[in-house]
Coordinates of C-alpha atoms and ligand atoms in Angstrom, one line a residue:
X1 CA 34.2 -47.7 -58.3
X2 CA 36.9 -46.4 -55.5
X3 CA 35.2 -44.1 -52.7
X4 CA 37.6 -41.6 -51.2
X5 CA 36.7 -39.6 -48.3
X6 CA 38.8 -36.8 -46.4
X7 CA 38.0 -33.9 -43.8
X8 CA 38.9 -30.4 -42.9
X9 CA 38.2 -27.3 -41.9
X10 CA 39.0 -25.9 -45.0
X11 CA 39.2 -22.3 -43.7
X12 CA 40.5 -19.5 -46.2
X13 CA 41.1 -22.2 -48.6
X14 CA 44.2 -22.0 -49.8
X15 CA 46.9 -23.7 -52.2
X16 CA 47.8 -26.7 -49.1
X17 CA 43.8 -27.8 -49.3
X18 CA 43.8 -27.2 -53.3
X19 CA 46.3 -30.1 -53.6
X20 CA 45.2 -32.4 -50.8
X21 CA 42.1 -32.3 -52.4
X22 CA 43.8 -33.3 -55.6
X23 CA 45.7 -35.5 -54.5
X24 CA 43.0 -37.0 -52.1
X25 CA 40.8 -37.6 -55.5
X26 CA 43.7 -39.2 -57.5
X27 CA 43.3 -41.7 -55.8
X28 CA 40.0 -43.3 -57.0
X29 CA 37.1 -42.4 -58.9
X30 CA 34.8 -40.7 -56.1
X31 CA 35.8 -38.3 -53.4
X32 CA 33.6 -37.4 -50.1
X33 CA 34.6 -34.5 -48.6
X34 CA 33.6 -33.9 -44.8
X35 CA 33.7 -30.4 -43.5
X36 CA 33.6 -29.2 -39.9
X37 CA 30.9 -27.3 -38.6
X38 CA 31.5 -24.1 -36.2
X39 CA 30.5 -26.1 -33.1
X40 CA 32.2 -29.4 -34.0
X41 CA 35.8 -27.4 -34.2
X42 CA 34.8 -25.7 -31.6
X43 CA 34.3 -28.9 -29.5
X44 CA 38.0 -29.6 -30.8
X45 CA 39.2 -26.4 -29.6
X46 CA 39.8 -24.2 -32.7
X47 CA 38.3 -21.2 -31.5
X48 CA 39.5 -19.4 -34.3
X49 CA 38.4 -19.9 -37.4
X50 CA 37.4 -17.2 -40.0
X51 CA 35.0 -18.6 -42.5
X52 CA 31.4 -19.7 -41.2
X53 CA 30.2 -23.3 -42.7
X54 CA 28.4 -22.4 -45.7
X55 CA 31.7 -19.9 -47.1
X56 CA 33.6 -23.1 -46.2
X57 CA 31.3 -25.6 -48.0
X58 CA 31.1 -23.0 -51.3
X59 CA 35.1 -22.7 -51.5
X60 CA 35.6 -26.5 -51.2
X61 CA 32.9 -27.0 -54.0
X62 CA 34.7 -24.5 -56.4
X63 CA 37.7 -26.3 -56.5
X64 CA 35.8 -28.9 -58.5
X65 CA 37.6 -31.8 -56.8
X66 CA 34.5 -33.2 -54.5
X67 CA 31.9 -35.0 -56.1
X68 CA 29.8 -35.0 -52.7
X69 CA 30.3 -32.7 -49.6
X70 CA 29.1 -33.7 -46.3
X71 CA 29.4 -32.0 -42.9
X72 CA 31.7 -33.6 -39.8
X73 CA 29.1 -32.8 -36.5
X74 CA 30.6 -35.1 -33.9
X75 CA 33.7 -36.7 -32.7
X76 CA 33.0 -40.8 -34.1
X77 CA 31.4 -39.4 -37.0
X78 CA 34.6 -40.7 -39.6
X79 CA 33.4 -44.9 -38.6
X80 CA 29.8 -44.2 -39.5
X81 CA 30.1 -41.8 -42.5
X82 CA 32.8 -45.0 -43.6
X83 CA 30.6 -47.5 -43.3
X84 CA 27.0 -45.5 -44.8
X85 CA 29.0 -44.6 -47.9
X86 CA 31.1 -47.8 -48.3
X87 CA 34.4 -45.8 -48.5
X88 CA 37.3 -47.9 -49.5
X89 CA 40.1 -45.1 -48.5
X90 CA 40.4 -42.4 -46.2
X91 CA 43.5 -39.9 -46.6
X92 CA 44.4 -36.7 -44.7
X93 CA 47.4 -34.9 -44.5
X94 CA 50.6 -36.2 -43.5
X95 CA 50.4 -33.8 -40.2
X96 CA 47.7 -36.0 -39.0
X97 CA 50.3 -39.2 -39.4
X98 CA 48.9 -42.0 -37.1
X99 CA 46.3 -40.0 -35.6
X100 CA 43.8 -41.8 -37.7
X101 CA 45.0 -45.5 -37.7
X102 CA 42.2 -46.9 -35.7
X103 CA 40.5 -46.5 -39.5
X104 CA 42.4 -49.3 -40.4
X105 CA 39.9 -51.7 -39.2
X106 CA 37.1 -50.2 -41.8
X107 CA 39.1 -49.0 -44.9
X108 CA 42.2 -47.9 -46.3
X109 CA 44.0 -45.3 -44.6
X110 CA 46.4 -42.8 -46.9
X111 CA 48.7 -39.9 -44.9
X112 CA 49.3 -37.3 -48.0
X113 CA 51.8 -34.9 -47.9
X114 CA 51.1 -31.4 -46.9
X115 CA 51.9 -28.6 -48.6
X116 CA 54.3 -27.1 -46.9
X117 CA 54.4 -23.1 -46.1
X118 CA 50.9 -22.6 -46.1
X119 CA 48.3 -22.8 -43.5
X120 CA 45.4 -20.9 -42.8
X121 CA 46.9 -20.3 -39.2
X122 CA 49.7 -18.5 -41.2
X123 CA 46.8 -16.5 -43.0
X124 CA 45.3 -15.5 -40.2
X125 CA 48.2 -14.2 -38.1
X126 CA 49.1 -11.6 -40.9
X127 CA 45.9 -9.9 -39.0
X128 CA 46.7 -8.9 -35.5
X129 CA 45.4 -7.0 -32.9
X130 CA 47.6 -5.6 -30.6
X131 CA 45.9 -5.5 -26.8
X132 CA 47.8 -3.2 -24.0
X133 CA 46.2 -4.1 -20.6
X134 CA 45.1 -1.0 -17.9
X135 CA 45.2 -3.0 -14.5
X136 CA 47.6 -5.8 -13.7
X137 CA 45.3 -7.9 -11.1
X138 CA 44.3 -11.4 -11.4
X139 CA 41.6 -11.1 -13.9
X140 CA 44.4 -9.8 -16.4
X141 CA 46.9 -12.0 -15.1
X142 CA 44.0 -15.0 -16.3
X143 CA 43.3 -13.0 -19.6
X144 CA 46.9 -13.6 -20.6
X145 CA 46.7 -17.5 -21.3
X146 CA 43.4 -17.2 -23.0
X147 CA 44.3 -14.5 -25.3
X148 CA 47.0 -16.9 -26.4
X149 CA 44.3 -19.2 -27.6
X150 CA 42.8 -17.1 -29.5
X151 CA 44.2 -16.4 -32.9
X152 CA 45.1 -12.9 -34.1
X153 CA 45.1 -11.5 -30.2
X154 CA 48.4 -10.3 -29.4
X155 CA 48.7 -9.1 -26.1
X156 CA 51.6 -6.7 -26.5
X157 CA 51.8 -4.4 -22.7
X158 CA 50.2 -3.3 -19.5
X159 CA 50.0 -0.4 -17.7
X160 CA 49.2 0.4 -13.4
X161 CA 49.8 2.7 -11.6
X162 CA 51.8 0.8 -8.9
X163 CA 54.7 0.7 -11.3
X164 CA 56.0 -2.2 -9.3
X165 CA 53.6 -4.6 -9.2
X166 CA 53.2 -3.4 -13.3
X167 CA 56.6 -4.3 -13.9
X168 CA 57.0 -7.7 -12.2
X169 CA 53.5 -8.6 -13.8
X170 CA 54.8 -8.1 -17.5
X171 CA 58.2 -9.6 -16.3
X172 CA 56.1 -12.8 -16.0
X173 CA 54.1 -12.7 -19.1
X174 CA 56.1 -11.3 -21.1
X175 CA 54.7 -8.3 -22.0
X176 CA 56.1 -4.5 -22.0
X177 CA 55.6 -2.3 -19.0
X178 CA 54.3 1.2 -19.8
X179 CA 55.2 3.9 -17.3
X180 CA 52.3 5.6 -18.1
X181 CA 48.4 5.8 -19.5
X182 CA 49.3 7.7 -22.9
X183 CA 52.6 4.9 -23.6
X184 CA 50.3 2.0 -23.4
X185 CA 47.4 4.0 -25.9
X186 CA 50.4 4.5 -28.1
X187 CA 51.5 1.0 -28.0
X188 CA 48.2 -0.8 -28.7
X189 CA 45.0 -0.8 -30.9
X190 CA 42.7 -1.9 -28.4
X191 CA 42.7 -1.9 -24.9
X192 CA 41.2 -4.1 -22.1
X193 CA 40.0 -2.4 -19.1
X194 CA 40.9 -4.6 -16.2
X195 CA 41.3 -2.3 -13.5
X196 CA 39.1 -1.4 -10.3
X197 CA 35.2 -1.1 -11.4
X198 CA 35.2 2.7 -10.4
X199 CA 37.7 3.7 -12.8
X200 CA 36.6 2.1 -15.9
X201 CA 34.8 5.2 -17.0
X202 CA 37.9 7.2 -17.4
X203 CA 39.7 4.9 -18.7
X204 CA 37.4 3.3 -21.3
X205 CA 36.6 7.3 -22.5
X206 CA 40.7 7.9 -22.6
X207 CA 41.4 4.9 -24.9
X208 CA 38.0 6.0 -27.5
X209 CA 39.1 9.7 -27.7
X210 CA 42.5 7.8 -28.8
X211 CA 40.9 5.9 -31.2
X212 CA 41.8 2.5 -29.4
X213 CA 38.9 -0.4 -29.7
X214 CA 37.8 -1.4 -25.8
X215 CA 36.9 -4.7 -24.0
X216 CA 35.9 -3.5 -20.6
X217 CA 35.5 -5.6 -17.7
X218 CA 32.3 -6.0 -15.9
X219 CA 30.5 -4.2 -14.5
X220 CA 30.9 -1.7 -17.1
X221 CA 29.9 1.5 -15.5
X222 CA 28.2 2.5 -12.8
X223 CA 25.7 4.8 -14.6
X224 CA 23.5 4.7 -17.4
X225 CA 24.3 8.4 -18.4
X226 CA 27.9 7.1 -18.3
X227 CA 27.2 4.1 -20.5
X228 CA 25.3 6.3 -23.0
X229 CA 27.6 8.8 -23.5
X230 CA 30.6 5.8 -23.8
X231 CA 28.5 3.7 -26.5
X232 CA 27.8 6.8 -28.6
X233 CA 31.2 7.9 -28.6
X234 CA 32.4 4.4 -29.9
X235 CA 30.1 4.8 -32.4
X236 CA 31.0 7.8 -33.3
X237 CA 34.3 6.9 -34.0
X238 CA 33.6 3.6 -35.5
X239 CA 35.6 1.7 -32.7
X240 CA 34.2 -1.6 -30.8
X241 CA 33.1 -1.1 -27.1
X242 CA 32.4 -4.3 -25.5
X243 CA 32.2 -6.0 -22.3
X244 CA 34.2 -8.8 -20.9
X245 CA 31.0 -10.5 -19.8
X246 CA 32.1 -14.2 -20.3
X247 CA 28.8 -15.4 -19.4
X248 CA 27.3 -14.2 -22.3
X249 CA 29.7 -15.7 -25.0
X250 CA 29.9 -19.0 -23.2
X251 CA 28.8 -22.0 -25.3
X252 CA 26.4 -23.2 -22.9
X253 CA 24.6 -19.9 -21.8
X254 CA 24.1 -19.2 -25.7
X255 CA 22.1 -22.7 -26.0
X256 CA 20.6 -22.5 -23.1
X257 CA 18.6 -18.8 -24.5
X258 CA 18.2 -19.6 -27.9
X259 CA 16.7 -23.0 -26.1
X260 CA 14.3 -20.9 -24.3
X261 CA 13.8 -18.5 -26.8
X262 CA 12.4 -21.1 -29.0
X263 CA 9.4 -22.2 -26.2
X264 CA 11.6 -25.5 -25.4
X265 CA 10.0 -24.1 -21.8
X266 CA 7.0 -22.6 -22.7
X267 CA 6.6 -18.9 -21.2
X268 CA 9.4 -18.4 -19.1
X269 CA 7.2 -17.0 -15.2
X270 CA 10.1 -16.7 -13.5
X271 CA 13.8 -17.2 -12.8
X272 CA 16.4 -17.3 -10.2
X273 CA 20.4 -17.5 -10.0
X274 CA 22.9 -16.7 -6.9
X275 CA 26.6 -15.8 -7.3
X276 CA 28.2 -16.0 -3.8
X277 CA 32.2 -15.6 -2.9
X278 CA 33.6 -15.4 0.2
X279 CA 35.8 -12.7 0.3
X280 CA 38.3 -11.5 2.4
X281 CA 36.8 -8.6 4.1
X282 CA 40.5 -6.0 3.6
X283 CA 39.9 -6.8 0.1
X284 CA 39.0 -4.0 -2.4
X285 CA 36.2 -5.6 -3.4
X286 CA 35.0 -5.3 0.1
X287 CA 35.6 -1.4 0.3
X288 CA 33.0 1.4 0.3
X289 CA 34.8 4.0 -0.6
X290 CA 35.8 1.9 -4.0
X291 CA 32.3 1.0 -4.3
X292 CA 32.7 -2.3 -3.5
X293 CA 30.6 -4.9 -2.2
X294 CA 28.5 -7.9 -3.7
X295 CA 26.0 -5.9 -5.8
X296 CA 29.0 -4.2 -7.9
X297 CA 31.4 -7.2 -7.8
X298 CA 28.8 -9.9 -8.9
X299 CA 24.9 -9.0 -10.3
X300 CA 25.6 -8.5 -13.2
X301 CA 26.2 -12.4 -13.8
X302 CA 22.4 -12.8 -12.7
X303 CA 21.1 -9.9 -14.5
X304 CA 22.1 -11.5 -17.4
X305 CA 19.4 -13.6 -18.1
X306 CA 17.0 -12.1 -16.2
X307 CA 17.2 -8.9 -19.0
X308 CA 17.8 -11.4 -22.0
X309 CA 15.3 -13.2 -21.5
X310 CA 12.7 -10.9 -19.7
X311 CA 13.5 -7.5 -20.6
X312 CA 13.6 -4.2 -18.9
X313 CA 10.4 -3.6 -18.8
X314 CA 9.8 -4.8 -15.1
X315 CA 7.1 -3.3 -13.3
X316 CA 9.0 -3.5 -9.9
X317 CA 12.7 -4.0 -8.4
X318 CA 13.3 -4.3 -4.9
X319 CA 16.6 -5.2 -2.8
X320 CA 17.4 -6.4 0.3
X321 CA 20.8 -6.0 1.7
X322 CA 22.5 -7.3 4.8
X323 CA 25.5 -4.9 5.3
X324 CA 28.7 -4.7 7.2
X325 CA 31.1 -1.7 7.5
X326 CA 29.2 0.1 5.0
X327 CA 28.8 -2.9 2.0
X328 CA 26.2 -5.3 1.5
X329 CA 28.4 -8.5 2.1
X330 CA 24.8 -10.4 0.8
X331 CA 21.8 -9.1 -1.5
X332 CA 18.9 -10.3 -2.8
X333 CA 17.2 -8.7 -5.7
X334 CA 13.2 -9.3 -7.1
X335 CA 11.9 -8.1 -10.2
X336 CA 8.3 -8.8 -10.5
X337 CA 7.3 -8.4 -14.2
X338 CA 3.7 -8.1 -16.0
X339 CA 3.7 -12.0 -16.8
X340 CA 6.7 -13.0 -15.0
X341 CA 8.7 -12.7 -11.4
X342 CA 12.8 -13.0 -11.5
X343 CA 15.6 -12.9 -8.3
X344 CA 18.8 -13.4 -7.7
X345 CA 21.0 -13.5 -4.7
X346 CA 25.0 -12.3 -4.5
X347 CA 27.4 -12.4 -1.6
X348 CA 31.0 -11.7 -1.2
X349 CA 30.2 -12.5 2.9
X350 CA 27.6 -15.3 2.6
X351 CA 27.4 -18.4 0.8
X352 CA 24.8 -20.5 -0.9
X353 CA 24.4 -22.9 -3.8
X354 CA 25.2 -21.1 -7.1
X355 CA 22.9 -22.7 -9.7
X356 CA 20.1 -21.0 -12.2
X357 CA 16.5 -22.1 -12.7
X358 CA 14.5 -20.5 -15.3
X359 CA 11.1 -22.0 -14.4
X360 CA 8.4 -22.1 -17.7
X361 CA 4.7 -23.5 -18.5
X362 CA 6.1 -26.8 -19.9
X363 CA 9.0 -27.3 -17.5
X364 CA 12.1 -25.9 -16.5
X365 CA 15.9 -25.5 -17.1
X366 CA 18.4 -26.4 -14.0
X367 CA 22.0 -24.9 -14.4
X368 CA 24.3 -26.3 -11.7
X369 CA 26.8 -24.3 -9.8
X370 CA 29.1 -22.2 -11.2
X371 CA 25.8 -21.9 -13.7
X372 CA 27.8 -18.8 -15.1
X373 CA 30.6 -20.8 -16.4
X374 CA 28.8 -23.7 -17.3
X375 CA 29.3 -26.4 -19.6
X376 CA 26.4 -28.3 -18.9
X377 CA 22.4 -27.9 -18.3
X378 CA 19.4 -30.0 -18.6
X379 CA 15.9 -29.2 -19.4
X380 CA 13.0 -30.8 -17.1
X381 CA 9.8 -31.7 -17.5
X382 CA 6.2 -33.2 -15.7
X383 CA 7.4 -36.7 -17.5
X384 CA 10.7 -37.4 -16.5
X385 CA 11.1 -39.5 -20.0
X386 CA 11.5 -36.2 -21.8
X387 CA 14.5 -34.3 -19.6
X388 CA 17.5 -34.0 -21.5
X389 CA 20.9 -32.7 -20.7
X390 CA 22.8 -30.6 -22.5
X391 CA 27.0 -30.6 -22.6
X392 CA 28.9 -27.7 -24.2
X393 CA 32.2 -26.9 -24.6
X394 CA 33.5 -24.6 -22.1
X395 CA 37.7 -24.6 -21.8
X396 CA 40.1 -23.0 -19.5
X397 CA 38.7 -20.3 -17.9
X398 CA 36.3 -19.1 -20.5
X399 CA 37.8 -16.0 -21.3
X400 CA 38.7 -16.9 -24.9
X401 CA 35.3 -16.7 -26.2
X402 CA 34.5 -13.0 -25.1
X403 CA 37.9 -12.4 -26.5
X404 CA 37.8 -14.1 -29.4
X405 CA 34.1 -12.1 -30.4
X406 CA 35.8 -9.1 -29.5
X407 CA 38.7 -9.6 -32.1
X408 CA 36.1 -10.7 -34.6
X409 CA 34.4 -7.6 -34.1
X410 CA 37.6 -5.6 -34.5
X411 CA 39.0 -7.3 -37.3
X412 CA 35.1 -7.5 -39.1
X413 CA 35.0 -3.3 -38.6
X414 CA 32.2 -3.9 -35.9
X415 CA 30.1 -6.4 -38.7
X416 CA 29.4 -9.0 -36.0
X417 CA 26.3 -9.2 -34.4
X418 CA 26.0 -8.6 -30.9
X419 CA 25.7 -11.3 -28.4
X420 CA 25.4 -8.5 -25.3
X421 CA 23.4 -5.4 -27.3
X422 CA 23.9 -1.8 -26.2
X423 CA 20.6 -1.8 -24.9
X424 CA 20.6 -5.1 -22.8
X425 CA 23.7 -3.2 -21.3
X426 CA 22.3 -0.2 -21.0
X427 CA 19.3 -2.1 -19.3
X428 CA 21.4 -3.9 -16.8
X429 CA 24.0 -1.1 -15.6
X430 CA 20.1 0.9 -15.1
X431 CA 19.8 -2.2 -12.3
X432 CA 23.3 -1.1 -11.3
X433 CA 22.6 2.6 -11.0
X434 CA 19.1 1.6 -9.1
X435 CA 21.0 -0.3 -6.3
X436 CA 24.0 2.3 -5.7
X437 CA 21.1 4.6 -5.5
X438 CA 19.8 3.2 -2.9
X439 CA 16.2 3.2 -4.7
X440 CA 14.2 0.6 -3.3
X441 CA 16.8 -1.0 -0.9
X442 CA 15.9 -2.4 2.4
X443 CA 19.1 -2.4 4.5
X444 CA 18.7 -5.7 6.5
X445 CA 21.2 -5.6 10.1
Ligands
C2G501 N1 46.5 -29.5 -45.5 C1 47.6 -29.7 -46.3 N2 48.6 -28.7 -46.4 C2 48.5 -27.6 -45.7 C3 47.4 -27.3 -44.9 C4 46.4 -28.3 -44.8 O1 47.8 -30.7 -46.9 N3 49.5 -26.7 -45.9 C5 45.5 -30.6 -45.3 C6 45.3 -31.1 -43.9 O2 46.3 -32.0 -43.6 C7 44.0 -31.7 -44.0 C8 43.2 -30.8 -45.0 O3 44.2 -30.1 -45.7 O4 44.0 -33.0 -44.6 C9 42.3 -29.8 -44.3 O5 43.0 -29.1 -43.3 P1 42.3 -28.2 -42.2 O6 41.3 -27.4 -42.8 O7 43.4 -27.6 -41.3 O8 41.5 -29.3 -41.3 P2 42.0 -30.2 -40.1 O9 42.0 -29.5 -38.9 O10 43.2 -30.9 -40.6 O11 40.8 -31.3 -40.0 O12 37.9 -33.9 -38.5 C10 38.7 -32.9 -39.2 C11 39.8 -33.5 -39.9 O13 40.3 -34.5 -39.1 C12 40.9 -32.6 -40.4

């Protein structure tokens, strides 16, 4: 008997994986067929696909061509699953000619040809959402290259109100220059909200009452009345609010909670994270009177997982502030809980080491600096034998996952479940609101 075994994503099956498949079992008497799971492709940078593992799985077994599906976990995996089924050929497609002659050494290695004109790429494209860009600083200018990597995102124009600096930003990327707030709403279906935190409010409200889909950058709003009214009026309209929070779609973050979530550290009694900056003190983000400083411009990266993973129910929440010209240029914030205590330091005019610990009954969790773009973590425990580290993806500059939910969401009419809920954001623009109330802040000289 001839084993054959071949791979793929196999996402939106279509007529170019109908007759690889085929072709693939043609050519002996037993085909294997080895299909990607979400994290694997992930690993290998298609951030894209539309069909989750099991659809994937059912549509390759209704062709009728496997005799025995298997799933593809890890890079290496193609030499093992060789030698544990005693495969005498592997084929793939001819677009993977060459890639896959280091197989040589344990089997037959076949290149078919690939269908050409068909590709689930090509399937996917035929949906696109159009994104127009309010603000044209260096958060959008980053957002540009990572929207490329994410399939159906088409990032089409950009509006500012410093014409200039609009038009010689969309001269670079290539996008269209809208002299005005009302061009861009008409030129888009969804817009991301890039500009100065104060005005994200009136923006984010313009571009619902237009019917356009948001992604707003963070922090959100500086209210939670604001917040309210802005997630009921999405709803309302059936249109997807979310925030650019790239912390809370990064691969490692996710882990890392459902990790804890599952008692890897027993009860979690207490956790702390910095985010610190330097900043140029004539910088916006520096500015009172554009409520700058380093509460606005960076707690709500440490907030995060303090309200994931202990809730909003805090007994207590107390800051400290050391201030200059009006801003705190360093804070530190403690929530003391029933069961639990949490903190977190920010600075735009201090430094210190940026990591996380999220301290628990059995052990802990280290998260080195930046711990809020991570790609790696380890878990900690009394006996050293048991720590383990953790490595996740985590490319470029991490903006394609958020934006790659966010067109999910869109194209799924809001059917996605939420990895930042309305009322973990709710509950962390509340610790927003606190602060800039001045609530419980000690202003340190
Ligand atoms: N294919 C084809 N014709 C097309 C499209 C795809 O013959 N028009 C083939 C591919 O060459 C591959 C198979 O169908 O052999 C599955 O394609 P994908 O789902 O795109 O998977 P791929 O990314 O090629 O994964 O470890 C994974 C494998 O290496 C291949």
């Amino acid at each position: 008997m001839k084993t054959v075994i071949t791979y793929g994503t196999y996402d939106l099956l279509h007529q170019g994986h109908i007759n690889l498949l085929k072709r693939a079992k043609a050519l002996g008497d037993y085909l294997i067929v080895g299909v990607t799971t979400d994290n694997f492709d992930l690993e290998r940078g298609k951030l894209n696909t539309h069909d989750d593992i099991i659809k994937r799985i059912e549509a390759v077994k209704a062709t009728g061509y496997a005799d025995k599906i298997i799933i593809e976990e890890y890079s290496g995996q193609k030499i093992d699953d060789i030698t544990r089924y005693g495969v005498d050929i592997f084929a793939i497609g001819s677009d993977w000619e060459g890639k896959f002659d280091y197989l040589k050494e344990f089997c037959q290695v076949v290149y078919l040809p690939r269908t050409e004109g068909i590709s689930s790429t090509m399937i996917r494209s035929r949906e696109s959402v159009k994104i127009g860009l309010v603000g044209t600083g260096s958060i959008a200018g980053r957002f540009i290259p990572e929207a490329s990597k994410v399939e159906s995102a088409d990032v089409v124009s950009a509006y500012n109100p410093d014409k200039k600096s609009c038009a010689e930003f969309c001269r670079r990327n290539g996008i269209a220059p809208q002299i005005s707030f009302d061009a861009l709403l008409a030129s888009c279906d969804a817009v991301y909200v890039a500009s100065p935190h104060y005005t994200h409010y009136q923006y984010v409200k313009a571009s619902l009452l237009a019917g356009k889909h948001v992604l707003c950058e963070i922090p959100f709003v500086l209210s939670t009345s604001e917040a309210e009214e802005l997630l009921s009026l999405a709803a309302e309209k059936n249109l997807v609010l979310m925030t650019a929070h790239k912390t809370a779609y990064c691969p490692a973050f996710r882990h890392l909670l459902s990790m804890v979530k599952s008692g890897i550290i027993g009860d979690v009694v207490d956790i702390n994270a910095s985010v610190t900056t330097i900043t140029n003190e004539m910088s916006h983000k520096m500015d009172s009177r554009f409520s700058g400083g380093s509460f606005s411009e960076n707690a709500c990266f440490p907030t995060l997982p303090i309200i994931k993973l202990l809730g909003a129910d805090y007994r207590d929440l107390r800051f400290y502030s050391k201030m200059k010209n009006g801003v705190d240029i360093y804070t530190k914030a403690l929530f003391v809980y029933d069961n639990a205590t949490a903190s977190f330091q920010v600075g735009l005019g201090a430094k210190t080491e940026g990591c996380m610990i999220i301290s628990g009954t059995k052990g802990y969790i280290y998260v080195p600096a930046p711990w809020w773009k991570t790609d790696y973590f380890e878990i900690r425990y009394e006996d050293q034998n048991l720590n383990k580290k953790f490595f996740l993806p985590y490319y470029g500059e991490g903006l394609r996952y958020e934006i790659r939910e966010f067109i999910s969401s869109v194209l799924s009419k809001g059917n996605v479940w939420k990895l930042l809920s309305d009322k973990e954001l709710l509950a962390m623009t509340d610790v927003q609101e606190k602060y800039l109330s001045g609530e419980s802040l000690i202003r340190l000289g």
